[in-house]
Amino acid sequence: MKKHYTIKYLYLWLLLLLISYPGLAQQKMFTGTINDEKGNPVANAMITIKEQPGMRIFTDNEGKFSIMGEKGQILEVATRNQRYKSLRIEADQILITMSENDDMIPVGNRMELRKEELTSAIGIVKADELTKSSVRNPANALYGKIPGLTVLQNGGPSWNNNPDIFIRGVETFGIGSFVNTNILMIVDGFERPISSLSLAEIESVAVLKDAAALAMYGMRGANGVLLVTTKRATGKGLSINVNYDHGITKAFRLPTFLDAYGYASAVNQALDNDGLTPLYLQPELNRFQSGSSPYLYPNVNWIKESLNDFSTMDKFSVSFQEQASSVRYFAIINYDHENGLFGPVDLNEGYSTKSSGRKFNFRTNIDIDLTRTLKFTVNLAGNLGENSRPATSNDESDIFSAIYNTPSAAYPVYSFNPPDKAKKNWGGSTTYGYTNPVALISAVGYTLQGRRELMSDFILKRNLDNLLKGLSVEGGLSADISFDYMDNRTRKFLYEQLQPVIDPSTGAILDTIATPYGSTTTFTFSSSEPTHWRRTTAFADLKYSKIWEDNELSSVLLFQMEELSKPSKDNTYRHLLAAGTAHYGKAGKYFADLSLSYNGTNVLPKGKRAGFFPALSLGWKLSNEEFLKGSAVFDNLKLRASWGMSGNDQIIQNIYLTPWISTSGYYFSKTNSSNSGYREGRLASSPLTYETSYKSNIGIDASMFKMLDINLDLFYDKRKGILVETGGSISGVLGVNPPYSSAGITTNKGIELGLNLHQNISDFNYHVNGQLSYSKSKIIDMLEVYRPEEYLKRTGQSINQAFGLESIGFFKDADDIAASPKQTFAIVRPGDIKYKDQNGDNIINSFDEIPIDYNTKVPELYYSGSVGLEFKGIGIDAVLQGIANQTIYLNTPSIFLPLRSNTNISTFSDDAWTPATATTATLPRLSTLENANNYKPNSVWYVDGSYLKLRSVELYFDFPKNLLSRLKVSDARLYVRGMNLLSIDNIKIVDPEEIGITYPTISSYNLGIQVGF
Amino acid sequence: MKRSIIIFFAIGLFFTLGCEKLPVGNAFLSKAPGIDVTQDTVFSTIEYAERFLWSAYRTLRYGLNTADAGGKDDLLRRDYLESITDLCQSYLMDGGAVRNYYNGGYKATENGMSKYCLTQEGAFEGIRKAYLFIENIDRVPNVDPAYVKQLKAEALMVIACHYHEMYRNIGGAPSVFHAYSVTEIIDSIPRMTAQTTCDTIVAMCDRAAKYLPWKIANPEEWDGRFTKAAAMGLKARILLFNASPIFNSDSPFLAGTASTRKMTWHGKYDADLWKKAMDAAHDLIAQAEATGDYKIYHKPGNTYRKDFQDAYYLRGNGEMLISNRHVYKAQSSSSQTQGYYFYASVTWGCGLGTQELVEIFPMANGLPITDPLSGYNPNDPYINRDPRLYETVRVNGDTYRGRTAELWIGGRDRTNRTNTAAATGYPMRKFILDADVNTSYGAVVHWPYLRLAEIYLSYAEASNEFNNGPDAEAYRCVNIIRNRVGLPDLPAGMSKEQFREQCLVERACEFAFEEVRWYDIIRWKREDIFKKRLHGCDITKSGTTLTYTIWELPVRYWNTTFSPKWYLSAIPAGEVLKGYGLVQNPGWE
C-alpha cells in the first residue's frame, strides 16, 4: 500500500514541476558560421541556447547567424537533416562544422545521441536515401540499406505487400506455426507497423542491433528494433514540397508453361512412365499443334489471356512545414494508386472487376511552445486504403492459382455456343476444374477491401531547469486504431464442358458432347470486418543532462504502459516498463552507457511476469587522442564494445494453465445421439518464462583519408528460454500433451561490414557503398525427440535447417532398382529419384534424411552495393542487393512439380528424365500420379536460393538554383527510375524470393518530379 | 550535484524494485476473470464429469481405420491388423503392412505405422483420463454414491482394456497407477513382469465386475457402456493369453533382458494357468446361460449368413460383450469426415483375403476341404462352403449389390489383374458388406471388441489344454458356434492336438478381420504360419469356363528371415532412451 501512495505522490510532484517558471540572465551578441563537412554553408540551421529555451535563431544562406547569449552557455545547433551539436560559447566568433558524426541517432526509448558518441550497434538510413525508391510500403525501400537488416521481398500486390524483416538473422523458433521472430517496430517512440506510413513522411529509419541499444526495450527487444522517425518542422519559414511519380509496372518474372501440344505430349510421356495408357492419340496431338480445332483441342496461353503486360502506378505527395512563432508543424498528404495486372476486367456492363489499390496517407506533426518551458507535441496521422479485386474467395492468389495450374490444353476460354460473344459460356471441365482464370477475373463479381488507421500521439514536455539544471519531464499518450472491412458482390456463372467423342482406332472426332455446369446468377452481397486492433501507450519520463568540465552526462528514466487489443480471447497484450539509461562521455574520448530496464508482460503468470535487463557499453574514440589527432590517415576512429541482455515475450498466451476442452464424445445406444466429451488440454507449461538473449558486440567505426568510412561489427548472441516441446524427453506414459518448456537454447553469431567511399572533385562527386551482413544460428538445445542417427538431429544445426533425402541420380532400369536399397515411399520405376542409404540398413526411409545445405528461412549472407555519381546536378544512383547461403524448397505445383492432380507443367520440367535423356536429366521422370517417392523434401528440390538483384537505378537532374530562384522555387528534381529490374539467380523461371503461386513480384519504371518552394 | 545524483538513483531504485510488485503492475497485467475452463469446472457437475469419462471411452481400440482417435491413423497406417497374418494381404502402398512388415523394415526406432506403438495407441491417454476421473469424481456434489462406484468401475475397465492391449502386444506393461504429473514421470515408471501385468488386469476386471450392472438397464440410451459381463469376458480373454505358450513355457520365446526379468516370460510352464483361463471363461458362460441375458446370437427366420453377420455387426445383439464406438454411422464411400477411411481403404488395397483364408473355411457339411469326402471341387471352389466364408470375403459368384460378384479378371469387380481393390482375388466383405449406399455406407457401425462366441471357444481351448483333451463341455462349446451357421458337430474322439488345431481354425473362421488371428498365432508361437508362403487366386474366364490359378504372393520378410522377436512389438526406442525404466523386448534391442 505504501508504494501505491508513493506513485501518486510522484505524479503530483511531476505535475507541479510542469507549471512552475524559470528565471532570466544577462546577455551579449555572438556571431558565427556553420559549414558542413564539405565546406558548404549550412542554411536554415536552428541555433538555440540551452539556458534560454524558447529563443530560436536560423542561419542564412551563407550559414551565418548572430545570437544573444552569455559566455559559458551551451549553444545548440540543429540542422534540417537531423544533425545536432552542442558546444559551450567561448569566443565571440563561433565556427561550427556539422558532419555525419553529428547525426542524431535515436537510441531507443526517448533518447537520442550524436553518432560520434554512440557506443552501441545502430544502423541508420535517412530520408534522402529512402526516397530513391518508388514504393508504397516503406519497408520495401529498405533492401540493402542498413547492415544487419535483412529484408526479403514477398509477392502480392503492392497494397498487400509486406516483406519479411529480420535483424541479425534469427535466433529463435516458434512452436508449430506460432511466429516469435517478429521484430519490434517503433514509429516516433510508439509501437506501430512501418507499413502504416508512406515513405514521404519518414525522416529516418534506424536499426537497433546490440544489447546496449535493445536493453531499454526489456522483453520486447531481443529480435531487434526498427525505429522510424517521421519528419518534423525544421528550418525557418514555410516550405512546401511537391512530389509526383508516375510508374509503369510489370511482373518481375512470370513462369512459362508448355503450350497445349507440349502439355499433351508431357502427359503422354508421364503416363507412359507410370506404365499407364497414353491419354492423347497422335491425331489429337496434331490437333493441339495445328490449332485446327480450337474448342475441342484448345491451346490457351492463360497468362496472356489473363494478364496485361503492363500496368500503372501513381504517387503524389505534398508536404508543408513551417515555424511560426511558438508553433511548428509538418503536414503531409500522400496518395498512392496502383493498378493490378489482370486484363479482362471490363467485360461487364456497369462495373469493373479491376484489381487496384488506393491509399491516402496524412500526417500532421505539431510542436507548440505553450510557455517558454512547456512544449506540447501532437502527431496525428493515418491512412485510408481501399483496394478492389475480383470477388474470388481468397485474394488474388486464387486467380494466380487458376492461371498457373490450368494447362493450355484444358479447355477454351469460351465454349463455342451460342455464337454471340457476349453470351458465350465459359469453358471449364470436370477434370481441370471450374476455375477458368478469365472467368474468375471477369465474371465472379468484385470485392472492395479496405483498411482505416488512425495514429495519434500527445506529448507534454516541461523543462525543469529551475529545479535542477538539465532536468526535464515528459509525459505522453498514444492511441492507434486499425480497422479492416470487406464488401463482396459475388456472382456465379455458367460453364460448359466440351468433350469430343473419338474413334479410338483412328482418332477421328465423331461427335461433341457439351455439358453445362452451374448457372449464371445475379449478385449476392456480403460484408465482413476481417480484423481490427487498437493500441494504447502511456509514458512518463524524466531526462537529465549535464556538462561539467570535460564530462558529459545524459540520462532518461522512463515509465511506460501499453496495451494491444485484438478481437478474440487471449489476444490482448499488455506491457509495463520501467527503464533507465545513462550516457557518460569524458573529454570526447571515452564513452560509457548503462541501461537498466524492468519489464512486465501479461502473457506470463503472476510472479513470473517481469524481467530485468541490464546492458553496459563502452566506446573509445581514438581519433580524439593526442597520438591520432591530426593524423593523415584517420579522420575518425572509434572502438565500441557492449554486453547486455534483451528479452522476447512472443509466446502463446494462457499456456500457464491447463485448459479443459470440449471434444468428440462417444456413441452409446443404438441411435445417433453422441454423448460429447471433455478432455484435458496440454499441461500447463513449466518452466515458463520469456526468452533472454545475451548479446555481445564489438565494433569499429573509422573514417580515413576523408573519403572512406568503415563500420565493422562482430556479434555473438546466446538466447535462452526459448519455448520448446518437451515430448522428446517426457515419457509418453504421461498420456496427455506434455507441457511446453522454456528450455530451448540457441546461439547466433555474425559480422557486419559497411564500406563507403565518397569524394568531391569540384562539380563531380561520387560514392560507392558496400554492405555485408553474415549471421549463423545454431540450436544448442531444443529437448529434441530421440533420433537414432547423429545426422538426423536438429540440435547443432541452424534454425530451420533444410532436411531431406540425398539424391544420387535416377534409377536406370528394373535391374538398378532391384540392386539398390529398397525405397519405401512408393513403388519406384526407372527415372525415379534414387536416394543414398545414409545408415546402411538397405532401406530408404525417413531415417535417411540429412541436413541439406542451409536454412530455409533467412539467408546467412545478405549484402548490397550502391553507386552514385553526380556532375553539375545530373546524377545516377544504383543499388544492387543479394543474398547467399539460403536453401529454398521448390515445391510449387505446376511450376516445379508438374502434372499431379491434373495440374500444369512449366519449362522448368524440360530437364525431366526420359529414357532418352537418362544420362543428362536433372529432374526425375514425369508422372501423373502423386509419386510419393520423388515429390518429397530431397536434394533435387532443395536448391541454392542465392540471388543478386538490381533493386533500383535512378537518373536524376537537379535544376540549377539560380534558374529556380527566379521562379521562387527552392529546389526541383526530375528523375527516371527503375525498381527491381534484374536478378541473377538459379531459379530463373520465377523470382527466387517468391516461388509460390501468388501475385508476382513487380518491377516498375518511374518518372517523377519533385519541387520545393 | 550531489542532490541530483541522489534524486536520480532514488527514482531509479524505485522503478527497478519492479513493476510486478507495484499494485498497479499486477492489476494491469492480470487478465479478465472467468473465461477459462479448468479441471475444477469439469468436476463441478456430474454432466461435465461424465463427458470426461465418455472421452476416455473414446480412446478404446478400434480396429477399423480411423484417423481421429488419438493419432490412431498411424496404426499400420490405415491398414488392418489382419494384413500381417496369413489370412490377409495388403496392397495399400503407404500402409504399415507393406512399408514396415512385408519388407522387415519395422524397427524399434519406427514410431508410427506399426501394429502397436506403445505411445501412439491412445493407451496412456485413456489410462490418464480414467485415473483422473477416478481421482476426482468424488469432488462432484450431489451424486448417488452407488452411481459413482459404477462410473469408477467403468473407468477402471477403460484402463483394463488398454492394459490388456499392452499385454498382448508388448508383454509386461509400465506400472501406471494414477494420473502422473510431469515431474513424477521423469523419475521412474518401471515395467512390470508379465504375470504381474496379467494379475493387475484381472484384479481390475474383478473389482469393476463388483460395481458394474450385469447388463445395461436401458439399452436404448446406454448400450455400449461396460457391464459386469464385459469385465468377466475381458478377464477370460487375458487369462487365456496369459496361459498360452508365448509366456507360459519352460523357456522364453527369445532370450533377452526382458525375458530374464520375466517381462516377456513367466519363468516356467504352469498348467494351472490354463485352469484359471478355463474357469474364468466358464464363470461367464454359466452366468450367461443361467440368466439368458447373453447368448450366441440367433434370430428366428434369419439365414445362417444373416445370423453370422448380425453377430458381429449389430449393436446390442446380446452376443456383444464389449462394443466400441467412434461414430454412429459409417460415412459415404470416400468421405473422410470423422476420420472413417475403411470403406475407401478397401478400394485402395486394404483387407484382401488370401487363398489360405479361403481354404481354412470348411465345407457346409463341416468337413475341411482337405478331406477327400468333403466334396470340395477345386474347379468350383466356392460352392457349399461354411456360410461364414461368404460373409468374410467376397468370392466369385456370390451375390453382391443385388447381382453376382464378378471376380474374374476383366469382370466388374476385378477389371484388371493389378486392380488393387481385388489384387488377391478376394476383397474384404466383413464390415464392408455390399459397399453401397443402401446397405452399408449409412449403416450403424461399431467395433466388436469382444463377443461371447470368443469366450466359448476360449473355454474349449483352455479346457482341452488343462484336461489333456477335449471333454464333453469343450465339444459343446465349439459346437454351439458351429451350429449357429449350420455346421454339424465336431466328430468325437479328437486328440488334444487335433482339438487345439480345430479351435484355432474355428476362431479364424469366426473372427477373421476381428483382430483375433494375430494374437492366436503369436500366443501359440506359430513360426510355421509366419514362414508359410501365401497365395492369391486369379480367375480367368473363357466363354463360360472359369479357370482358377493359384499364385504366390510376394515373399514376406519373415517367410525367409524369421525371428521370434516378431511375436511382440518393440517398445519405441526413444521411450526406452528417456530412461525412466522401460526395458526393450527381446530381439528389438
XYZ file of N, CA and C in Angstrom, chain A residues 277-370:
282
model
N -1.793 -46.163 -69.923
C -2.087 -45.914 -71.335
C -2.024 -44.415 -71.617
N -1.478 -44.014 -72.751
C -1.448 -42.581 -73.092
C -2.856 -42.014 -73.167
N -2.991 -40.748 -72.840
C -4.301 -40.101 -72.840
C -4.664 -39.583 -74.223
N -3.673 -39.089 -74.941
C -3.941 -38.463 -76.238
C -3.414 -39.338 -77.370
N -4.241 -39.480 -78.404
C -3.801 -40.194 -79.598
C -3.019 -39.230 -80.485
N -2.244 -39.760 -81.390
C -1.429 -38.905 -82.244
C -2.263 -37.859 -82.990
N -3.419 -38.252 -83.566
C -4.218 -37.221 -84.271
C -4.647 -36.102 -83.322
N -4.878 -36.465 -82.068
C -5.257 -35.426 -81.107
C -4.081 -34.494 -80.823
N -2.901 -35.078 -80.704
C -1.707 -34.254 -80.503
C -1.545 -33.296 -81.680
N -1.794 -33.829 -82.878
C -1.661 -32.985 -84.073
C -2.628 -31.814 -84.030
N -3.840 -32.103 -83.535
C -4.829 -31.023 -83.470
C -4.392 -29.935 -82.489
N -3.791 -30.338 -81.369
C -3.265 -29.341 -80.438
C -2.205 -28.497 -81.131
N -1.389 -29.165 -81.916
C -0.262 -28.472 -82.522
C -0.722 -27.531 -83.627
N -1.679 -28.011 -84.431
C -2.088 -27.204 -85.579
C -3.120 -26.150 -85.202
N -3.792 -26.353 -84.066
C -4.843 -25.416 -83.697
C -6.060 -25.532 -84.588
N -6.226 -26.668 -85.229
C -7.317 -26.817 -86.186
C -8.664 -26.950 -85.496
N -8.644 -27.293 -84.229
C -9.925 -27.469 -83.534
C -9.862 -26.731 -82.201
N -9.914 -25.390 -82.253
C -9.583 -24.586 -81.068
C -10.535 -24.766 -79.892
N -11.709 -25.320 -80.104
C -12.611 -25.517 -78.973
C -12.409 -26.863 -78.305
N -12.242 -27.896 -79.133
C -12.071 -29.226 -78.564
C -10.619 -29.494 -78.211
N -9.732 -28.912 -78.952
C -8.295 -29.084 -78.703
C -7.667 -27.700 -78.581
N -7.978 -27.005 -77.521
C -7.557 -25.613 -77.406
C -6.066 -25.504 -77.090
N -5.557 -24.351 -77.343
C -4.190 -24.050 -76.944
C -4.232 -22.642 -76.370
N -4.520 -22.567 -75.091
C -4.753 -21.264 -74.474
C -3.524 -20.862 -73.665
N -3.002 -19.699 -73.944
C -1.951 -19.161 -73.089
C -2.652 -18.373 -71.981
N -2.839 -19.007 -70.862
C -3.666 -18.405 -69.808
C -3.042 -17.137 -69.251
N -1.716 -17.093 -69.241
C -1.077 -15.870 -68.744
C -1.427 -14.708 -69.651
N -1.352 -14.962 -70.951
C -1.641 -13.910 -71.914
C -3.113 -13.503 -71.876
N -3.986 -14.508 -71.706
C -5.418 -14.208 -71.663
C -5.793 -13.438 -70.394
N -5.057 -13.681 -69.334
C -5.475 -13.160 -68.035
C -4.773 -11.879 -67.618
N -3.548 -11.692 -68.088
C -2.754 -10.594 -67.556
C -2.370 -9.602 -68.636
N -2.321 -8.353 -68.270
C -1.736 -7.342 -69.129
C -0.221 -7.372 -68.955
N 0.461 -6.960 -69.991
C 1.919 -6.917 -69.863
C 2.347 -5.831 -68.887
N 1.599 -4.727 -68.923
C 1.990 -3.588 -68.091
C 0.785 -3.029 -67.365
N 1.085 -2.346 -66.290
C 0.028 -1.609 -65.616
C 0.652 -0.303 -65.103
N -0.115 0.432 -64.337
C 0.421 1.745 -63.967
C 0.334 1.987 -62.474
N 1.140 2.918 -62.021
C 1.041 3.380 -60.648
C 1.259 4.885 -60.608
N 0.659 5.516 -59.636
C 0.831 6.949 -59.454
C 1.037 7.222 -57.984
N 1.917 8.145 -57.743
C 2.141 8.570 -56.353
C 2.183 10.082 -56.344
N 1.519 10.633 -55.377
C 1.524 12.083 -55.265
C 1.633 12.452 -53.804
N 2.519 13.394 -53.516
C 2.524 13.865 -52.140
C 2.810 15.350 -52.111
N 2.248 16.014 -51.131
C 2.578 17.408 -50.906
C 2.733 17.591 -49.406
N 3.840 18.234 -49.051
C 4.066 18.445 -47.625
C 4.326 19.919 -47.351
N 3.968 20.331 -46.170
C 4.159 21.714 -45.728
C 4.902 21.656 -44.413
N 5.822 22.559 -44.241
C 6.364 22.704 -42.905
C 6.626 24.170 -42.634
N 6.431 24.529 -41.402
C 6.542 25.937 -41.074
C 6.865 26.097 -39.596
N 7.655 27.117 -39.320
C 7.868 27.515 -37.940
C 7.252 28.884 -37.790
N 6.236 28.974 -37.014
C 5.577 30.259 -36.836
C 5.503 30.537 -35.348
N 6.200 31.573 -34.930
C 6.333 31.940 -33.514
C 6.422 30.703 -32.619
N 5.415 30.369 -31.915
C 5.569 29.279 -30.968
C 5.021 27.952 -31.511
N 4.650 27.936 -32.772
C 4.098 26.689 -33.325
C 4.955 26.232 -34.497
N 5.264 24.972 -34.517
C 5.970 24.389 -35.649
C 5.155 23.189 -36.121
N 5.032 23.077 -37.415
C 4.286 21.903 -37.883
C 4.896 21.350 -39.152
N 4.677 20.088 -39.314
C 4.963 19.427 -40.580
C 3.680 18.722 -40.966
N 3.204 18.931 -42.184
C 1.953 18.284 -42.592
C 2.160 17.700 -43.974
N 1.593 16.545 -44.179
C 1.780 15.909 -45.480
C 0.508 15.166 -45.857
N 0.220 15.171 -47.134
C -0.738 14.198 -47.638
C -0.062 13.438 -48.754
N -0.358 12.170 -48.804
C 0.285 11.299 -49.775
C -0.788 10.395 -50.362
N -0.793 10.303 -51.686
C -1.785 9.454 -52.332
C -1.073 8.455 -53.225
N -1.398 7.202 -53.051
C -0.833 6.138 -53.872
C -1.944 5.452 -54.627
N -1.681 5.169 -55.870
C -2.670 4.417 -56.628
C -1.938 3.450 -57.526
N -2.356 2.207 -57.498
C -1.694 1.242 -58.364
C -2.726 0.302 -58.946
N -2.604 0.058 -60.244
C -3.497 -0.882 -60.899
C -2.833 -2.241 -60.978
N -3.648 -3.268 -60.840
C -3.132 -4.624 -60.920
C -2.940 -5.058 -62.360
N -2.510 -6.294 -62.496
C -2.122 -6.776 -63.824
C -3.235 -7.487 -64.571
N -4.355 -7.712 -63.896
C -5.384 -8.506 -64.581
C -5.916 -7.777 -65.804
N -6.119 -8.521 -66.878
C -6.509 -7.921 -68.148
C -7.993 -7.790 -68.363
N -8.696 -8.897 -68.480
C -10.099 -8.822 -68.903
C -11.033 -8.394 -67.767
N -10.928 -7.133 -67.371
C -11.692 -6.681 -66.209
C -12.898 -5.829 -66.577
N -13.019 -5.498 -67.855
C -14.107 -4.589 -68.248
C -15.111 -5.262 -69.163
N -15.361 -6.540 -68.922
C -16.290 -7.262 -69.779
C -17.730 -7.104 -69.313
N -17.925 -6.459 -68.183
C -19.275 -6.345 -67.648
C -19.776 -4.920 -67.801
N -21.041 -4.832 -68.032
C -21.612 -3.506 -68.126
C -21.867 -2.960 -66.738
N -21.454 -1.749 -66.511
C -21.806 -1.091 -65.256
C -20.795 -1.247 -64.149
N -19.902 -2.189 -64.251
C -18.877 -2.285 -63.221
C -17.628 -2.941 -63.799
N -16.541 -2.702 -63.100
C -15.271 -3.291 -63.489
C -14.828 -4.234 -62.397
N -14.112 -5.260 -62.762
C -13.576 -6.171 -61.750
C -12.080 -5.935 -61.583
N -11.672 -4.749 -61.948
C -10.276 -4.365 -61.876
C -9.682 -4.617 -60.487
N -8.442 -5.052 -60.475
C -7.778 -5.099 -59.181
C -6.898 -3.866 -59.091
N -7.101 -3.108 -58.054
C -6.302 -1.906 -57.888
C -6.321 -1.505 -56.430
N -5.315 -0.751 -56.057
C -5.241 -0.326 -54.669
C -5.037 1.171 -54.592
N -5.732 1.795 -53.667
C -5.599 3.237 -53.451
C -5.328 3.449 -51.968
N -4.473 4.366 -51.698
C -4.211 4.628 -50.288
C -3.909 6.105 -50.109
N -4.515 6.648 -49.093
C -4.361 8.062 -48.792
C -3.763 8.156 -47.390
N -2.566 8.693 -47.316
C -1.919 8.863 -46.014
C -1.912 10.330 -45.637
N -2.060 10.622 -44.381
C -1.904 12.001 -43.948
C -1.161 12.036 -42.628
N -0.542 13.137 -42.367
C 0.173 13.284 -41.108
C 0.333 14.758 -40.801
N 0.132 15.108 -39.561
C 0.449 16.446 -39.091
C 1.234 16.290 -37.801
N 2.469 16.709 -37.814
C 3.288 16.682 -36.606
C 3.420 18.119 -36.113
N 2.892 18.389 -34.953
C 2.866 19.765 -34.460
C 3.631 19.863 -33.147
N 4.466 20.853 -33.053
C 5.123 21.164 -31.782
C 4.696 22.567 -31.383
N 4.179 22.707 -30.179
C 3.703 24.021 -29.714
C 4.436 24.368 -28.427
N 4.968 25.574 -28.376
C 5.547 26.039 -27.123
C 4.445 26.721 -26.339
N 3.882 26.012 -25.385
C 2.779 26.588 -24.614
C 3.293 27.726 -23.738
